[in-house]
PDB file of N, CA and C in Angstrom:
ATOM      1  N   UNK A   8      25.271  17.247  19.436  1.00  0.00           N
ATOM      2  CA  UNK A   8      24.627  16.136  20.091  1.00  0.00           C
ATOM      3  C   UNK A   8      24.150  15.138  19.029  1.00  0.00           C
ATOM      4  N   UNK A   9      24.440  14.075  19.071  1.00  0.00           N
ATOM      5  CA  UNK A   9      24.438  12.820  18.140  1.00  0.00           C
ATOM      6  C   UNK A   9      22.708  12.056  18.805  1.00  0.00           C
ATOM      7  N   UNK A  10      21.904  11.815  18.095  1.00  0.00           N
ATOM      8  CA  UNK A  10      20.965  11.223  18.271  1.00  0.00           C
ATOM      9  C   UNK A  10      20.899   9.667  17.421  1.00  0.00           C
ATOM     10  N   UNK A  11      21.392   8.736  18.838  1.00  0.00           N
ATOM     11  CA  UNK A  11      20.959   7.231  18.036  1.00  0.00           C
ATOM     12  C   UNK A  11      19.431   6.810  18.458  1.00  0.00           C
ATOM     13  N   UNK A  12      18.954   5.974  17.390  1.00  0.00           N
ATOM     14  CA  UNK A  12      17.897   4.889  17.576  1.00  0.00           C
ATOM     15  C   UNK A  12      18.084   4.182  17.899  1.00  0.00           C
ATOM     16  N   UNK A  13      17.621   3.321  18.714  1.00  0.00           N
ATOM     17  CA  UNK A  13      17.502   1.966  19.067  1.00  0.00           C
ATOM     18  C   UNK A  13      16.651   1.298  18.373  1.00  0.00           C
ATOM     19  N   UNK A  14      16.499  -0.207  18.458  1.00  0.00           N
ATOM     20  CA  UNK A  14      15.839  -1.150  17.606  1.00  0.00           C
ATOM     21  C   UNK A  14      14.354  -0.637  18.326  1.00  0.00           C
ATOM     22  N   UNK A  15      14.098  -0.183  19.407  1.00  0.00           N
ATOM     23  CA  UNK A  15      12.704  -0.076  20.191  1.00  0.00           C
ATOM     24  C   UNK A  15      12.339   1.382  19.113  1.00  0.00           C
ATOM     25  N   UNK A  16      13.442   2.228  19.313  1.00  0.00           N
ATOM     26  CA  UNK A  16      12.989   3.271  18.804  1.00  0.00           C
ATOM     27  C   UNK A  16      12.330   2.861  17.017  1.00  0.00           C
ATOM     28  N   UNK A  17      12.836   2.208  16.548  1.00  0.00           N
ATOM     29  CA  UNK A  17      12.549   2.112  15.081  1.00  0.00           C
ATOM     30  C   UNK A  17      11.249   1.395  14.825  1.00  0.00           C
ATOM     31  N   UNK A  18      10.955   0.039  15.899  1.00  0.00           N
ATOM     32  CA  UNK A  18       9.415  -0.701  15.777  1.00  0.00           C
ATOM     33  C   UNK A  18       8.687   0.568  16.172  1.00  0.00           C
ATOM     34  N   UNK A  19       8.519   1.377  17.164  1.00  0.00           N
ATOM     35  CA  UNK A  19       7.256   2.391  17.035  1.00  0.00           C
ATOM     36  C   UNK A  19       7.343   3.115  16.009  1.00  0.00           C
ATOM     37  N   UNK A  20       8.090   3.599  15.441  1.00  0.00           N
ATOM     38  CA  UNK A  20       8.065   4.375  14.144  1.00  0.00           C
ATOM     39  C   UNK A  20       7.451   3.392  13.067  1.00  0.00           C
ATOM     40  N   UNK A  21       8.233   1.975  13.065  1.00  0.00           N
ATOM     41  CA  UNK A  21       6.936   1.330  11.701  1.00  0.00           C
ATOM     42  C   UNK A  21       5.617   1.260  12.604  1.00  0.00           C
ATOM     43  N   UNK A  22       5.464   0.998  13.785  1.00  0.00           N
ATOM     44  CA  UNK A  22       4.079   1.171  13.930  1.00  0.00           C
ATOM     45  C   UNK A  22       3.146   2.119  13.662  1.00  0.00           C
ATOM     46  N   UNK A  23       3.669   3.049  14.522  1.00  0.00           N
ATOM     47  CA  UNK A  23       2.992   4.879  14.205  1.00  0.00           C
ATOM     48  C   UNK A  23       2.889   4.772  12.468  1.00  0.00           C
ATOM     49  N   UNK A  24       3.569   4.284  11.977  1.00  0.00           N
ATOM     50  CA  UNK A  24       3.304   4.608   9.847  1.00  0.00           C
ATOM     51  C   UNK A  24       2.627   3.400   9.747  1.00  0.00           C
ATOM     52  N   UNK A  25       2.467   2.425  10.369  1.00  0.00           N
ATOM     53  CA  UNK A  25       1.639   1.415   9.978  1.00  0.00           C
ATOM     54  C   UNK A  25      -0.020   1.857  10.354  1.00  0.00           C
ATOM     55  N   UNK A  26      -0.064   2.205  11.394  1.00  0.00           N
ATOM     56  CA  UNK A  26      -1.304   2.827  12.067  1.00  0.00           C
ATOM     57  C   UNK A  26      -1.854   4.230  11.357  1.00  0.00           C
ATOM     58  N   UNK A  27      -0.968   5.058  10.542  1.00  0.00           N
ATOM     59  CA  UNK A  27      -1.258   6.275  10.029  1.00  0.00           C
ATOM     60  C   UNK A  27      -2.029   5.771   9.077  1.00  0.00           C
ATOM     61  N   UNK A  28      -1.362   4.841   8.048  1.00  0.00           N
ATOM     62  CA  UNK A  28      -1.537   4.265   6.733  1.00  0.00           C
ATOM     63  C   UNK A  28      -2.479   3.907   6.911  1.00  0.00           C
ATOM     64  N   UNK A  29      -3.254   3.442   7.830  1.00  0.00           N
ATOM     65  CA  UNK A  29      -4.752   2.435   8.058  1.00  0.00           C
ATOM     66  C   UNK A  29      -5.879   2.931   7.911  1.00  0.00           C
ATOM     67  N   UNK A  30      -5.933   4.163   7.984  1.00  0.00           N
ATOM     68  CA  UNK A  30      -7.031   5.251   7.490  1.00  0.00           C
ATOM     69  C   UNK A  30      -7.006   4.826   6.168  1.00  0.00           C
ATOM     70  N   UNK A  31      -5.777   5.701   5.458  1.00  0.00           N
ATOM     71  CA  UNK A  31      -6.191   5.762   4.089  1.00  0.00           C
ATOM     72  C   UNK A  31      -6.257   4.896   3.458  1.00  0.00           C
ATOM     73  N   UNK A  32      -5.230   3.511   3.858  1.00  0.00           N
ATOM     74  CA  UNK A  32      -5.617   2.726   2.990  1.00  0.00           C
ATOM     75  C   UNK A  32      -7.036   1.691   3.259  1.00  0.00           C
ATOM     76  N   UNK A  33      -7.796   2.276   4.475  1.00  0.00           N
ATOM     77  CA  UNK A  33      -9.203   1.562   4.351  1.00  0.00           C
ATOM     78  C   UNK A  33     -10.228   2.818   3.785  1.00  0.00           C
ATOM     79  N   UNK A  34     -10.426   4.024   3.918  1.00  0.00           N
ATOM     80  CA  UNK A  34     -10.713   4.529   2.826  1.00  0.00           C
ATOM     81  C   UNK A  34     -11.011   4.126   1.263  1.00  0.00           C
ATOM     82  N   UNK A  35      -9.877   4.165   1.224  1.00  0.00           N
ATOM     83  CA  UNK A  35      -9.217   3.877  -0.437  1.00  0.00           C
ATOM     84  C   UNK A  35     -10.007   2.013  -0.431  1.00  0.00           C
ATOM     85  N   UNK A  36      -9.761   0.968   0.283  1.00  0.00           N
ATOM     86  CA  UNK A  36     -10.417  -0.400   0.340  1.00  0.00           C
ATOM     87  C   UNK A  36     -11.886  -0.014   0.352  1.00  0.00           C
ATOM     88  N   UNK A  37     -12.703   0.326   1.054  1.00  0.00           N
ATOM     89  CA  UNK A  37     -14.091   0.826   1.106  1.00  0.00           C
ATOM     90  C   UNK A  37     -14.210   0.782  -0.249  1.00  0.00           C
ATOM     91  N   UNK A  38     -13.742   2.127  -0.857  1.00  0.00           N
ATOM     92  CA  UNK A  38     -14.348   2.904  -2.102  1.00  0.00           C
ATOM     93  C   UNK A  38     -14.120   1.779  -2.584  1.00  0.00           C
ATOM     94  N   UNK A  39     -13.431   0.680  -3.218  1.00  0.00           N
ATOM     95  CA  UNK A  39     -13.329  -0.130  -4.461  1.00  0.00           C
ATOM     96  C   UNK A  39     -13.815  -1.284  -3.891  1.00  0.00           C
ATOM     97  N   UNK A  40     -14.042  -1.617  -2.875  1.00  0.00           N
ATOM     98  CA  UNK A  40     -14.703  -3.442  -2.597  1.00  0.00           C
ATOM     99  C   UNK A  40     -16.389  -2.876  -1.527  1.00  0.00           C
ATOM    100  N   UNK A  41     -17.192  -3.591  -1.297  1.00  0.00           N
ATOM    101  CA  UNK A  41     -17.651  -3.672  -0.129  1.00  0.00           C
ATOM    102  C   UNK A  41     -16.787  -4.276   1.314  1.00  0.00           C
ATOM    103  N   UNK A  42     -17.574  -3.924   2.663  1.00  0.00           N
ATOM    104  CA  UNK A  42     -17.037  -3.934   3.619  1.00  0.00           C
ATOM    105  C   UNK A  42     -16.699  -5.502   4.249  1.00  0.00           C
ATOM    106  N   UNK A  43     -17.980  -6.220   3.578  1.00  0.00           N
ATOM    107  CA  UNK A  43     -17.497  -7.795   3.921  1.00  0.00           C
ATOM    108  C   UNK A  43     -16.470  -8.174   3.414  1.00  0.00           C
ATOM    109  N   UNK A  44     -15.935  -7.787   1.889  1.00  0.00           N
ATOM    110  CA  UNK A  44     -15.063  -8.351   1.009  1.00  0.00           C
ATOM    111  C   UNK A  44     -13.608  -7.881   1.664  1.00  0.00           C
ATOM    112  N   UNK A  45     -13.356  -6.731   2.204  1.00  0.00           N
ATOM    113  CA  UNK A  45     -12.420  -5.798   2.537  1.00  0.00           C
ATOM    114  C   UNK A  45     -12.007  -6.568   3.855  1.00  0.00           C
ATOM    115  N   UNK A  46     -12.923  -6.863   4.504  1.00  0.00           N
ATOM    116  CA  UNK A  46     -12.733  -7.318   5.974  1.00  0.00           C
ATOM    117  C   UNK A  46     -12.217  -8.666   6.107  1.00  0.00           C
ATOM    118  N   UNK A  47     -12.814  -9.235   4.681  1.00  0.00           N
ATOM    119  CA  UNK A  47     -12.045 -10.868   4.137  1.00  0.00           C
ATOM    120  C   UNK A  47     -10.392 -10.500   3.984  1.00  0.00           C
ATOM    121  N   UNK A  48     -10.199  -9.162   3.148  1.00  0.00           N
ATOM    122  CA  UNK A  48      -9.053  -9.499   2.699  1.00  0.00           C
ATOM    123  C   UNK A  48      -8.206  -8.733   3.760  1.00  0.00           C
ATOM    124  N   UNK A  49      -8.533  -8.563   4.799  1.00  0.00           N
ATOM    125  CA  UNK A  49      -7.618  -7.771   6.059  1.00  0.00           C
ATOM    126  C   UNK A  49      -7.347  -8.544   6.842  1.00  0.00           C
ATOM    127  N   UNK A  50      -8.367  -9.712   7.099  1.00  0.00           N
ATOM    128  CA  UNK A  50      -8.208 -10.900   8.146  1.00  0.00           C
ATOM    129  C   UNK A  50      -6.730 -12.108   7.484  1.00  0.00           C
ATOM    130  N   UNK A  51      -7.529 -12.228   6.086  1.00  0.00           N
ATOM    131  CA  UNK A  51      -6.405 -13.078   5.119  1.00  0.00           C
ATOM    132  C   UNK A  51      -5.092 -12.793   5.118  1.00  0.00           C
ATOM    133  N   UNK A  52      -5.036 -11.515   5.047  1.00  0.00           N
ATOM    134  CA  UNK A  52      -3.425 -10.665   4.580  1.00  0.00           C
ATOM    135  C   UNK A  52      -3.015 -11.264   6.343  1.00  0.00           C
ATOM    136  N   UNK A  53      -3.557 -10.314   7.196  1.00  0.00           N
ATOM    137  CA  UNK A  53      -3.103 -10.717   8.762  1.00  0.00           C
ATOM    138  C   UNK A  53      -2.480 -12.047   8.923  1.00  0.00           C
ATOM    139  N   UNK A  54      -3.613 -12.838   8.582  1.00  0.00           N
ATOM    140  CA  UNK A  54      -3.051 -14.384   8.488  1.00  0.00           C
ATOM    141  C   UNK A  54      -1.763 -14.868   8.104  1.00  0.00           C
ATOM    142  N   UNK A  55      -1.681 -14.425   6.793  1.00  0.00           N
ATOM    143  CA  UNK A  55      -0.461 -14.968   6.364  1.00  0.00           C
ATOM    144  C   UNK A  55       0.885 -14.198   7.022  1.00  0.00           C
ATOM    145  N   UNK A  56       0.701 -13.055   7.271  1.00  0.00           N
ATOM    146  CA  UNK A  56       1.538 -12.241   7.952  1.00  0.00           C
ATOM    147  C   UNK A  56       2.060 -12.825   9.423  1.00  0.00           C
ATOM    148  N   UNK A  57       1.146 -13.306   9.793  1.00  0.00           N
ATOM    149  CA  UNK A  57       1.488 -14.039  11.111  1.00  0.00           C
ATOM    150  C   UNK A  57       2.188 -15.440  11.251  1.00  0.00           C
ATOM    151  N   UNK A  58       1.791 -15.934  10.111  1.00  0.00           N
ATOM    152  CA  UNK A  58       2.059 -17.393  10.063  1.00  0.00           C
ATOM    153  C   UNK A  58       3.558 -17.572   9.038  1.00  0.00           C
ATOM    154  N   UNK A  59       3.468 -16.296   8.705  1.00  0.00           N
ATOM    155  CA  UNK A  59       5.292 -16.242   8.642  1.00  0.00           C
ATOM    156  C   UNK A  59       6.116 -15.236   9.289  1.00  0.00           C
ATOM    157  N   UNK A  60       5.670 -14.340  10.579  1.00  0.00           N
ATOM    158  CA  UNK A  60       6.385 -13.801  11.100  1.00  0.00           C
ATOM    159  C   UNK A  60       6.954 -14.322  12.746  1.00  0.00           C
ATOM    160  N   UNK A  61       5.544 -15.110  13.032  1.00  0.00           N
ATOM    161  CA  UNK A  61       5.660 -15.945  14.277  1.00  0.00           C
ATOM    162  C   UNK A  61       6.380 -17.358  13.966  1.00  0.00           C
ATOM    163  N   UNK A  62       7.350 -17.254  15.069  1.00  0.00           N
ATOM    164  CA  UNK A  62       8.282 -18.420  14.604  1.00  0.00           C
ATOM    165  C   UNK A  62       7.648 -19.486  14.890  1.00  0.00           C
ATOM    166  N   UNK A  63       7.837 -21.064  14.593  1.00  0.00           N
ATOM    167  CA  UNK A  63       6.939 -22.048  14.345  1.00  0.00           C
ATOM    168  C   UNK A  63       6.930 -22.456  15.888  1.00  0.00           C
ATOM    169  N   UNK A  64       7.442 -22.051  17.406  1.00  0.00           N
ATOM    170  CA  UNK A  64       8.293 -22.963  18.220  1.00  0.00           C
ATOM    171  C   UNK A  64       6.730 -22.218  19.446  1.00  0.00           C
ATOM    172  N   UNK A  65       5.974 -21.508  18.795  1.00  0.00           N
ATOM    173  CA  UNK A  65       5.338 -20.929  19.223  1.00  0.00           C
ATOM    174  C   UNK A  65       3.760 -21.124  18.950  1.00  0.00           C
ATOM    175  N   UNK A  66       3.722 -22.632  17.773  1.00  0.00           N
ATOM    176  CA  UNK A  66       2.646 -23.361  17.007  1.00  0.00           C
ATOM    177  C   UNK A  66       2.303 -23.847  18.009  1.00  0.00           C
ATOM    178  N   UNK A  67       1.051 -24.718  18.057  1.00  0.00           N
ATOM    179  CA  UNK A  67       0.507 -25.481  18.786  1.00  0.00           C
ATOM    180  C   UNK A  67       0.605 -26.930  18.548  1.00  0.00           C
ATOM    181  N   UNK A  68       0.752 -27.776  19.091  1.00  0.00           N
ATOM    182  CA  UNK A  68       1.282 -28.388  18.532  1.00  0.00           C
ATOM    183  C   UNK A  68      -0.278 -29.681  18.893  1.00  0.00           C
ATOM    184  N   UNK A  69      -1.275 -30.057  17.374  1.00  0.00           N
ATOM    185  CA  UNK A  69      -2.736 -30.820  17.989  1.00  0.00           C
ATOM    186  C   UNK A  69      -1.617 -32.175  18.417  1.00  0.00           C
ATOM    187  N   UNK A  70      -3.412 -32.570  18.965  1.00  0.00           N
ATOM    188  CA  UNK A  70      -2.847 -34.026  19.480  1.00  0.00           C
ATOM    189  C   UNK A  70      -3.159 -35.081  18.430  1.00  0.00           C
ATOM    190  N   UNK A  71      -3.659 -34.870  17.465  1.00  0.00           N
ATOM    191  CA  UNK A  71      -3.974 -35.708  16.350  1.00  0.00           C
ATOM    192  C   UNK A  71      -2.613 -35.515  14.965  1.00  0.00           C
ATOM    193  N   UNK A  72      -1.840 -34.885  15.394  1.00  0.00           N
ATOM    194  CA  UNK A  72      -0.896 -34.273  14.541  1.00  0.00           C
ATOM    195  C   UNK A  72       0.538 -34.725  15.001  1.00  0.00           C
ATOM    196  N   UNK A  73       0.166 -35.352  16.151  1.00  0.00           N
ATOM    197  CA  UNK A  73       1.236 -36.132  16.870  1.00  0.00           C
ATOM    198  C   UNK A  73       1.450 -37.297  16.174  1.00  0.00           C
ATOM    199  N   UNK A  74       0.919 -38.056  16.082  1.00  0.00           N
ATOM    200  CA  UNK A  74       0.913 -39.777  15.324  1.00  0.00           C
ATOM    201  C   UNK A  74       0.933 -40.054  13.923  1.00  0.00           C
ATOM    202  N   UNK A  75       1.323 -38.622  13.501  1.00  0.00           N
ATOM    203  CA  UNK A  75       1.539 -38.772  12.145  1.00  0.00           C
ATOM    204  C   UNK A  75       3.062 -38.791  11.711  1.00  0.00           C
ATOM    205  N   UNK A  76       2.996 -39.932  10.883  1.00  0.00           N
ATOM    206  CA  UNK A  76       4.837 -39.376  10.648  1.00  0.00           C
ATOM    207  C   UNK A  76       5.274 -38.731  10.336  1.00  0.00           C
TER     208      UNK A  76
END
């Protein structure tokens, strides 16, 4: 019996290891920063993570951002 993955099957697997990893590596963040500093650099990382994984068609688009050339 041949067992394939699917693309569904493979995002929960990086999730489930993304979610495992989050313990230790906030553990491990704790011990070397305080919790404000840590929480800066989890929001930051997120950020950029988003703002290049979400495609742009999905931006908002202001209304002051319109009249610019």
């Amino acid at each position: 019996m041949k067992i394939r993955l699917t693309r569904t099957d493979l995002l929960v697997l990086c999730e489930v290891v993304i979610w495992a990893a989050g313990a230790s590596v906030m553990k491990y963040g704790l011990r070397e920063i305080g919790p404000l500093a840590f929480a800066t650099v989890r929001f930051l990382a997120s950020a950029v993570l988003m703002v290049i994984w979400v495609p742009s068609s999905f931006w908002v688009a202001w209304p002051w951002s319109a009249s610019r050339p």
